[in-house]
PDB file of C-alpha atoms in Angstrom:
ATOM      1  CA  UNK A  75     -47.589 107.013   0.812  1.00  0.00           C
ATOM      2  CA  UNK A  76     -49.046 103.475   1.275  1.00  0.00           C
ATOM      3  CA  UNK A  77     -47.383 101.474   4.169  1.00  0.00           C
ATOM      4  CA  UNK A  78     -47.271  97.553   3.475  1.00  0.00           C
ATOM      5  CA  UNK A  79     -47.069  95.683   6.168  1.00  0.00           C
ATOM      6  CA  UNK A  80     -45.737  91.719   5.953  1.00  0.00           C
ATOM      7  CA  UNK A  81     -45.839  89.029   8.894  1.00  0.00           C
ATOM      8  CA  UNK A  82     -44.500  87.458  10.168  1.00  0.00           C
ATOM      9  CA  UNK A  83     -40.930  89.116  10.978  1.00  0.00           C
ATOM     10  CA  UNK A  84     -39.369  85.754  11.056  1.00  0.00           C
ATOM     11  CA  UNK A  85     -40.951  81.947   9.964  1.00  0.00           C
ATOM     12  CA  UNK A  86     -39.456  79.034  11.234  1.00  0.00           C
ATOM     13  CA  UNK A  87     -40.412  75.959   8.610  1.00  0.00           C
ATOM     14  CA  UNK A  88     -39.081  72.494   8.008  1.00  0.00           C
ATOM     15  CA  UNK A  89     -38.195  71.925   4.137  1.00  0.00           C
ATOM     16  CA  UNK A  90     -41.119  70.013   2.882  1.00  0.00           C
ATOM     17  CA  UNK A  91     -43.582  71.836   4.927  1.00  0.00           C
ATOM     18  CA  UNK A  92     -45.326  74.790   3.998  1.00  0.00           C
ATOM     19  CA  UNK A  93     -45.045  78.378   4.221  1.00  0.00           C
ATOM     20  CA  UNK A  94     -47.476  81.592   4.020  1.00  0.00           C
ATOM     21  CA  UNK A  95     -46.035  84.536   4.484  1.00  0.00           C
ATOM     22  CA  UNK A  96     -48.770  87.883   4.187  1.00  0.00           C
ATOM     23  CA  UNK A  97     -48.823  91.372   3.687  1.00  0.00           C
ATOM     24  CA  UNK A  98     -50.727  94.514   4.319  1.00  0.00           C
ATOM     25  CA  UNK A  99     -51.586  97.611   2.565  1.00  0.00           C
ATOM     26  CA  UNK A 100     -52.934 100.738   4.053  1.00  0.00           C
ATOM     27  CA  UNK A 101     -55.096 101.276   1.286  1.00  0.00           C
ATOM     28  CA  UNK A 102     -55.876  99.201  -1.861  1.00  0.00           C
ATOM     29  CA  UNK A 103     -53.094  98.357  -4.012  1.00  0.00           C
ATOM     30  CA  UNK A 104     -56.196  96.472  -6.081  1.00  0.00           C
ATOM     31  CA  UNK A 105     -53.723  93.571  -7.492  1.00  0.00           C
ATOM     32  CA  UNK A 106     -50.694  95.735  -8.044  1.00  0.00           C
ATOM     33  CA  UNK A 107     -48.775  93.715  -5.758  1.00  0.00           C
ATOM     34  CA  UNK A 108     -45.303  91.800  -6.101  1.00  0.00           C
ATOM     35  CA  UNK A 109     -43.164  89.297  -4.072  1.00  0.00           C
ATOM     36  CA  UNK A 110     -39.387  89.572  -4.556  1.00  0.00           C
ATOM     37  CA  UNK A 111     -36.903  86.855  -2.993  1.00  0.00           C
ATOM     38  CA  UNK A 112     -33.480  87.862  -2.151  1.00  0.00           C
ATOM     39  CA  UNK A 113     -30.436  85.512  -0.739  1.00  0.00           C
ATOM     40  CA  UNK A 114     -27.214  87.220   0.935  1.00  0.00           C
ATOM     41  CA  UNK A 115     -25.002  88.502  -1.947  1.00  0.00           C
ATOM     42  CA  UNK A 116     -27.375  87.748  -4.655  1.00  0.00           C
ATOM     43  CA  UNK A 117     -29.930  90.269  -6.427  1.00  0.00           C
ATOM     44  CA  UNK A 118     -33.546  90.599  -5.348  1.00  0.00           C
ATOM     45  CA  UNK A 119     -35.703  87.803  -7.702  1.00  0.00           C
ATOM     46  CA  UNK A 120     -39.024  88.699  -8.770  1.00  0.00           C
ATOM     47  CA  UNK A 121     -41.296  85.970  -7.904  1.00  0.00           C
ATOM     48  CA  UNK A 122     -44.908  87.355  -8.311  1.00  0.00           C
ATOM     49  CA  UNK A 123     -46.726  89.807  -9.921  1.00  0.00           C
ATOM     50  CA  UNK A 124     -50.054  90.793 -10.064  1.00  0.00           C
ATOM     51  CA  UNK A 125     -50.250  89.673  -6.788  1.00  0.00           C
ATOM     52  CA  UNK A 126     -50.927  86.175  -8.881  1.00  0.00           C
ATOM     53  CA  UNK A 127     -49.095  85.842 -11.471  1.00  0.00           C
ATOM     54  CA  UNK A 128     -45.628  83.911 -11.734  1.00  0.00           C
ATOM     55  CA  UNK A 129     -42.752  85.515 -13.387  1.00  0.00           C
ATOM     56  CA  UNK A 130     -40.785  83.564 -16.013  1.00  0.00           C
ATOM     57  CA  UNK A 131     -38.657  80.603 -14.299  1.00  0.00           C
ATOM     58  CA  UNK A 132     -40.256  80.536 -10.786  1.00  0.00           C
ATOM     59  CA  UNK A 133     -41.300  76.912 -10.090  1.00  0.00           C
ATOM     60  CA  UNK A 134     -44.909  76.552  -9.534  1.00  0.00           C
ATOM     61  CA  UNK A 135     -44.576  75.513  -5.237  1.00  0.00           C
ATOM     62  CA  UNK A 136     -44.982  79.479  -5.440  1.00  0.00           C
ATOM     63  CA  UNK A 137     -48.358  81.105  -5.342  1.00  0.00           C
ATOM     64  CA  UNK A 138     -49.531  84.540  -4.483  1.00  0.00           C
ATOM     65  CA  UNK A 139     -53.088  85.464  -3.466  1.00  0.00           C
ATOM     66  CA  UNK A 140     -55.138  88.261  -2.998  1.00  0.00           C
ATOM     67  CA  UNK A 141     -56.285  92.130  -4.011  1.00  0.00           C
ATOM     68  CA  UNK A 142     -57.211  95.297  -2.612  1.00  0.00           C
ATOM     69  CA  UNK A 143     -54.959  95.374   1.275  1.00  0.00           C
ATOM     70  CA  UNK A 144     -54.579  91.717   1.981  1.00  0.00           C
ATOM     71  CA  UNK A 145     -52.213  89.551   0.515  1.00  0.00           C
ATOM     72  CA  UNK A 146     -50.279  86.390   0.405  1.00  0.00           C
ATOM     73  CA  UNK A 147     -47.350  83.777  -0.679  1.00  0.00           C
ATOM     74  CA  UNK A 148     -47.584  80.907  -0.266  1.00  0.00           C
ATOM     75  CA  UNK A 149     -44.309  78.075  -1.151  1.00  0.00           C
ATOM     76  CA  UNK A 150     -46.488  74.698  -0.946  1.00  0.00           C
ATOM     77  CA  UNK A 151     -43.109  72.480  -0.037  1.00  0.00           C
ATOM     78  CA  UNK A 152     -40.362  74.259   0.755  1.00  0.00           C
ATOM     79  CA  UNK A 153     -36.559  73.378  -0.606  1.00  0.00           C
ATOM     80  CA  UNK A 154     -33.712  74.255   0.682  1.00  0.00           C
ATOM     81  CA  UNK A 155     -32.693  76.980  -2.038  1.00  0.00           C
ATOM     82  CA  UNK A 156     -35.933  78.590  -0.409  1.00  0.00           C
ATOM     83  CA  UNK A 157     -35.125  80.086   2.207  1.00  0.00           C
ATOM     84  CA  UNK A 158     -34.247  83.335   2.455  1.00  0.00           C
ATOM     85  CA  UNK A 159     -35.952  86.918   3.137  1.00  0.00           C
ATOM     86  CA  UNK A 160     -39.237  87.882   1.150  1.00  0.00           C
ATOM     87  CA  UNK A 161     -40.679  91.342   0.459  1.00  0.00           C
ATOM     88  CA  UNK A 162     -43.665  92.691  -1.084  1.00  0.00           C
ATOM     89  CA  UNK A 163     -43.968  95.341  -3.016  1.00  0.00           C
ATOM     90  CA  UNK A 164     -47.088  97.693  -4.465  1.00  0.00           C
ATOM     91  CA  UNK A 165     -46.729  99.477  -7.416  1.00  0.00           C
ATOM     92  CA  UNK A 166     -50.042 100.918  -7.558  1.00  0.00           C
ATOM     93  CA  UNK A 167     -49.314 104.220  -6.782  1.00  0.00           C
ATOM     94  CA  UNK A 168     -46.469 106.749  -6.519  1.00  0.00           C
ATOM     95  CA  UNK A 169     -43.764 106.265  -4.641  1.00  0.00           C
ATOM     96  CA  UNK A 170     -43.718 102.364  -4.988  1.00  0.00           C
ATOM     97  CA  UNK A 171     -43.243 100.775  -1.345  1.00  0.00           C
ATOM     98  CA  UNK A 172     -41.639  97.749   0.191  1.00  0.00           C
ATOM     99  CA  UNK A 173     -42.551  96.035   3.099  1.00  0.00           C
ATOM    100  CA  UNK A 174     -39.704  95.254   5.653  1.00  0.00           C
ATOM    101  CA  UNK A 175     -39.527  91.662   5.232  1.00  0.00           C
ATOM    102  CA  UNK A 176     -39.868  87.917   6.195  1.00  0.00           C
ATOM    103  CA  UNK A 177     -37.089  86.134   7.031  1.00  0.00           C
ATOM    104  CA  UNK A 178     -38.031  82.417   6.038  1.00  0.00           C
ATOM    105  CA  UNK A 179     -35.578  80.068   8.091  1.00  0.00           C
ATOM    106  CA  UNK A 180     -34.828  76.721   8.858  1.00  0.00           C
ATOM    107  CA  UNK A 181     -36.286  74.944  11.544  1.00  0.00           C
TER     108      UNK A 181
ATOM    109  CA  UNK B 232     -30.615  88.723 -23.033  1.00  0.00           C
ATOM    110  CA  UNK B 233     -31.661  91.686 -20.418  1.00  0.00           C
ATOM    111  CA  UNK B 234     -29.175  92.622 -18.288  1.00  0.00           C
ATOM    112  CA  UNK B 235     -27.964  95.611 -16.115  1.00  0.00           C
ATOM    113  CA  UNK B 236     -24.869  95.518 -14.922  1.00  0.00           C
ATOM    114  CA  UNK B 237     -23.726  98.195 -12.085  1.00  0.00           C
ATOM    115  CA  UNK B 238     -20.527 100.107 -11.398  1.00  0.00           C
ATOM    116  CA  UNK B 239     -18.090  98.932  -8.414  1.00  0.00           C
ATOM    117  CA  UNK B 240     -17.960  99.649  -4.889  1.00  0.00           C
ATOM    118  CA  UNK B 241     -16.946 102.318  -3.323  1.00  0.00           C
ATOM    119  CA  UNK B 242     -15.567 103.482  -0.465  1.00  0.00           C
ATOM    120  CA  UNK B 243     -15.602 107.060   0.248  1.00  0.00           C
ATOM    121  CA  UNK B 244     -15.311 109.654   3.054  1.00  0.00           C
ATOM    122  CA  UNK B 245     -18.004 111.797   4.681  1.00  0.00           C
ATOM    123  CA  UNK B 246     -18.692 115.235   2.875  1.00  0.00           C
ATOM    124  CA  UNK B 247     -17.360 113.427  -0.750  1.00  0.00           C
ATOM    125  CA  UNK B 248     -19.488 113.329  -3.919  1.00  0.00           C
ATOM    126  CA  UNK B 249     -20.624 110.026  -5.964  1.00  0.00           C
ATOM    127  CA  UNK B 250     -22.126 109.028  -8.859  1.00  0.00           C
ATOM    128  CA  UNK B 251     -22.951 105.228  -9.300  1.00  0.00           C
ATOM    129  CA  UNK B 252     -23.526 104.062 -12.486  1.00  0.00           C
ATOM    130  CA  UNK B 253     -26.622 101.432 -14.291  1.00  0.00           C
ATOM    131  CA  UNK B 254     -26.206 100.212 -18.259  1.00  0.00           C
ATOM    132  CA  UNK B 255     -28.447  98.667 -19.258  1.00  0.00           C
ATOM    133  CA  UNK B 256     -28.302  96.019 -22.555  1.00  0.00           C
ATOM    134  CA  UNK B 257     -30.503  93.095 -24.485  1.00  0.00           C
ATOM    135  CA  UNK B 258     -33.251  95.288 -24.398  1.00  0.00           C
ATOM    136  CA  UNK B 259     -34.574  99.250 -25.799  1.00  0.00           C
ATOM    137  CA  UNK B 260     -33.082 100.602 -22.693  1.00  0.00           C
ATOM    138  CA  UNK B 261     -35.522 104.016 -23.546  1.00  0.00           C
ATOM    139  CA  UNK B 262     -38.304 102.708 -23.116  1.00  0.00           C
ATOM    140  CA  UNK B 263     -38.384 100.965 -19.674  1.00  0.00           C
ATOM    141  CA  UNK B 264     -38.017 102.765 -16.375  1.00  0.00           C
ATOM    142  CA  UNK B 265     -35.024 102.155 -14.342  1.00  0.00           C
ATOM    143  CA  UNK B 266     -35.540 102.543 -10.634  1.00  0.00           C
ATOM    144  CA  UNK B 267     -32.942 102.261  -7.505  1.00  0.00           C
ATOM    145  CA  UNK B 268     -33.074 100.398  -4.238  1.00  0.00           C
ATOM    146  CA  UNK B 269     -31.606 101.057  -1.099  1.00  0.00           C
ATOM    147  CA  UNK B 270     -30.580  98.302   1.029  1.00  0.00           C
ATOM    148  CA  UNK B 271     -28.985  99.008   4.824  1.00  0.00           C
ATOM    149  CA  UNK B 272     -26.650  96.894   6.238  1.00  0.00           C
ATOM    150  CA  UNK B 273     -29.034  94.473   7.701  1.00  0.00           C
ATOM    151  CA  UNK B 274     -32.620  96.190   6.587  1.00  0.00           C
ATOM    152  CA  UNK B 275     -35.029  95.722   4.256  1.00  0.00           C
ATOM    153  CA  UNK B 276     -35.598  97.028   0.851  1.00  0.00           C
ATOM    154  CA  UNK B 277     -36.329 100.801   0.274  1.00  0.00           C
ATOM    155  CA  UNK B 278     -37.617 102.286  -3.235  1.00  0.00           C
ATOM    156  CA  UNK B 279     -35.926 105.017  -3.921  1.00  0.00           C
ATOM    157  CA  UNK B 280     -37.089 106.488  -7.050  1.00  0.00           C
ATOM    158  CA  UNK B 281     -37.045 106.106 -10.765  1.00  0.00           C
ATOM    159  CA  UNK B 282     -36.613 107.794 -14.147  1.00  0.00           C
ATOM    160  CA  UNK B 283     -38.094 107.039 -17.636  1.00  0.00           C
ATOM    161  CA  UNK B 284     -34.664 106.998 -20.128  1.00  0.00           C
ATOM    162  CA  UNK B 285     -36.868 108.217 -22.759  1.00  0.00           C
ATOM    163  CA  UNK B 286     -37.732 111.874 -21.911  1.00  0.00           C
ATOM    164  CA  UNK B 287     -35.869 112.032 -18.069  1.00  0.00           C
ATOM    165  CA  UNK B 288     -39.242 112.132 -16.428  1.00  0.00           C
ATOM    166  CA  UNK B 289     -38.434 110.955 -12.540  1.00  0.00           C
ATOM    167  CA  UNK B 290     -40.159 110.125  -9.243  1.00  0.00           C
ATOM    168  CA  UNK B 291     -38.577 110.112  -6.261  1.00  0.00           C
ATOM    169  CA  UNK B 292     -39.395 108.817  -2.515  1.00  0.00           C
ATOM    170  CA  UNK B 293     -40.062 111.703  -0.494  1.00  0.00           C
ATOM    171  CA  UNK B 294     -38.016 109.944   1.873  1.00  0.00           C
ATOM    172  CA  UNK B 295     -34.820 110.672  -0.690  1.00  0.00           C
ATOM    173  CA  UNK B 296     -36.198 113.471  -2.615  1.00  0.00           C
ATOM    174  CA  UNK B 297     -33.326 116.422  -2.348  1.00  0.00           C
ATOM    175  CA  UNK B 298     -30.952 113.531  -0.966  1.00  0.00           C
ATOM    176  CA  UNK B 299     -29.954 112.115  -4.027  1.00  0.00           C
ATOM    177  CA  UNK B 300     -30.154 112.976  -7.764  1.00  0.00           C
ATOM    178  CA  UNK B 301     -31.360 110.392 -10.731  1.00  0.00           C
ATOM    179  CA  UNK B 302     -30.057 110.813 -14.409  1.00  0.00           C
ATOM    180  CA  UNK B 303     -29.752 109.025 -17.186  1.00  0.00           C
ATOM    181  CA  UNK B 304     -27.748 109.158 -20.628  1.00  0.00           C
ATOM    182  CA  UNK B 305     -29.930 107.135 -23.133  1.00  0.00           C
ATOM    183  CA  UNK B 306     -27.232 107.303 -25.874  1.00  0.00           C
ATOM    184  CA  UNK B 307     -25.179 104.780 -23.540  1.00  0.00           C
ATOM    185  CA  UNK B 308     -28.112 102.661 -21.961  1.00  0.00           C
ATOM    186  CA  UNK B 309     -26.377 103.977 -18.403  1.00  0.00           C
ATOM    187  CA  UNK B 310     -28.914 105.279 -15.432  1.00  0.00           C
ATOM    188  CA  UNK B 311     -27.072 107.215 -12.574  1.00  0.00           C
ATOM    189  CA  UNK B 312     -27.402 107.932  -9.085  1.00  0.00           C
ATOM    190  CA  UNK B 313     -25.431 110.180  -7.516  1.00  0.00           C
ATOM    191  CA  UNK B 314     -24.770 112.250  -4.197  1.00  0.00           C
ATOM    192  CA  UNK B 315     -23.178 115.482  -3.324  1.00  0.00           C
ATOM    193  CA  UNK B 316     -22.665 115.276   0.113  1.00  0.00           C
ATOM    194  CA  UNK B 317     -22.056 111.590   0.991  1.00  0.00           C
ATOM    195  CA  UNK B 318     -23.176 111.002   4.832  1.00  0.00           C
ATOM    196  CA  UNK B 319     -22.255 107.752   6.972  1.00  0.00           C
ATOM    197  CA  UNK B 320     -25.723 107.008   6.572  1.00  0.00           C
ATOM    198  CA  UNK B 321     -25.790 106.312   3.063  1.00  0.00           C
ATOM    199  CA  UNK B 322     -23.513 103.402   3.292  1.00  0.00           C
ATOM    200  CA  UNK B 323     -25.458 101.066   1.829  1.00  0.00           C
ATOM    201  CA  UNK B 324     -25.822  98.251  -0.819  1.00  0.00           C
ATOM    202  CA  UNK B 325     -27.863  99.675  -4.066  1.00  0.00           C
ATOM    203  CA  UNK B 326     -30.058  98.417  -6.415  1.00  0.00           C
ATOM    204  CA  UNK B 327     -30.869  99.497  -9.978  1.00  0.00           C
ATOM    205  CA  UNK B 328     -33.569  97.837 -11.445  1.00  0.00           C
ATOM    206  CA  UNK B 329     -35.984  97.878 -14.533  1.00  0.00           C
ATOM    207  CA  UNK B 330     -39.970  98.349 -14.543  1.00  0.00           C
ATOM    208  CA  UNK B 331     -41.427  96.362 -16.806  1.00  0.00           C
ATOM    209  CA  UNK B 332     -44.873  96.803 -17.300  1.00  0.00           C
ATOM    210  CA  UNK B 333     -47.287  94.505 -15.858  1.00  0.00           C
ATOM    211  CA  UNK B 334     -44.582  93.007 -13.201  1.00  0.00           C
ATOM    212  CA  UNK B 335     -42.319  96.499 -12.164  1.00  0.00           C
ATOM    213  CA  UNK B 336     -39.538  95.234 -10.749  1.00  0.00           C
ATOM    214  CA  UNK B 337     -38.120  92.422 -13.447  1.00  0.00           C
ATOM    215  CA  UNK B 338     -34.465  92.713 -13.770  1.00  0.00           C
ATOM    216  CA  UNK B 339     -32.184  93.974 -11.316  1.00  0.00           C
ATOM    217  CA  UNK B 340     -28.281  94.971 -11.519  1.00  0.00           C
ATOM    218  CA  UNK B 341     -25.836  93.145  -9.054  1.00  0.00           C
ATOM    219  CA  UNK B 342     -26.306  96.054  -6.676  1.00  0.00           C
ATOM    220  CA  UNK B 343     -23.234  98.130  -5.694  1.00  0.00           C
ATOM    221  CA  UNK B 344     -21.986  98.726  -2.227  1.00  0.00           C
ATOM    222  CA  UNK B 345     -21.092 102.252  -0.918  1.00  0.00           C
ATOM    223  CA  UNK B 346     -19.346 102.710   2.200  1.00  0.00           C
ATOM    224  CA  UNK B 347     -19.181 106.168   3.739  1.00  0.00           C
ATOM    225  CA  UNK B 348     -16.337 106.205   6.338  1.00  0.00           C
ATOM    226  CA  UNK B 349     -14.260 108.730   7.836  1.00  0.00           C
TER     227      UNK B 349
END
């Protein structure tokens, strides 16, 4: 199965500042790539697909880049209703993988 | 308006079968693939496999294949997950979740929360 791979563990950022968080694949995912939020007690939010693309409602401070193994999201300016753990996800192939996480905190 | 909307927690006791339950409404609930996430008391996400309402086709994680089973009753809009040997190590929050086609993952349930405790 294809291992993604996100760093780092943990990002310490001031709100207003800017964040990149990346991710790995063991193989190419090509752009079959997606970034999910998710807050204690609330449901995982998709924020990305495509590896690009903004789903419906996410305010446009997010961005994702990249394709094939290497990618990225970026949050240009963060707020504080950003932070909170971020995964990535392929679902290029079968079974669909996770990463383990970024924990985006406060500094 | 999409939503799924999962069945209550539970809290059961080692050795004791579950079924957890996934409707689905606002949306043809056939023709979209409903998947499940695991999610360990303080880990990270795990996919654990996913069925197509329309004709029962499902993939599983070899990590959960034989572990857990994945049904579905179209003629209620309800996906299922279910064990027959609950283990302390299932306790767990989980996630149903629709595939949507380009974005997989687009709607979620509110998860449900199994504890397995003697």
């Amino acid at each position: 199965e294809i291992v993604m791979t996100q760093s780092p563990a943990t990002l310490s950022v001031s709100p207003g500042e800017r964040a990149t968080l990346s991710c790995r694949a063991t193989q190419s995912v090509t752009s079959n790539l997606a970034w999910y939020q998710l807050k204690p007690g609330q449901a995982p939010r998709l924020l990305i697909y495509g590896a690009s693309t903004r789903a419906t409602g996410i305010p446009a401070r997010f961005s994702g880049s990249g394709s094939g193994t290497e990618f990225t999201l970026t949050i240009s300016s963060l707020q504080s209703e950003d932070f909170a753990v971020y995964y990535c996800q392929q679902y290029y192939k079968w079974p669909r993988t996770f990463g383990q996480g970024t924990k985006l905190e406060i500094k | 308006e999409v939503q799924l909307v999962q069945s209550g927690g539970e809290v059961k006791k080692p050795g004791e079968s579950l079924k957890i339950s996934c409707k689905g409404s606002g949306y043809n609930f056939a023709t979209y693939w409903i998947g499940w996430v695991r999610q360990m008391p303080g880990q990270g996400l795990e996919w654990m496999g996913i069925i197509y309402p329309s004709d029962s086709d499902t993939r599983y994680s070899p990590s959960f294949q034989g572990q857990v089973t994945i049904s579905v009753d179209k003629s209620i809009s309800t996906a299922y997950l279910q064990w027959s040997s609950l283990k302390a190590s299932d306790t767990a929050m989980y996630y149903c979740a629709r595939r949507s086609n380009p974005s997989d993952f687009d709607y979620w349930g509110q998860g449900t929360l199994v504890i397995v405790s003697s």
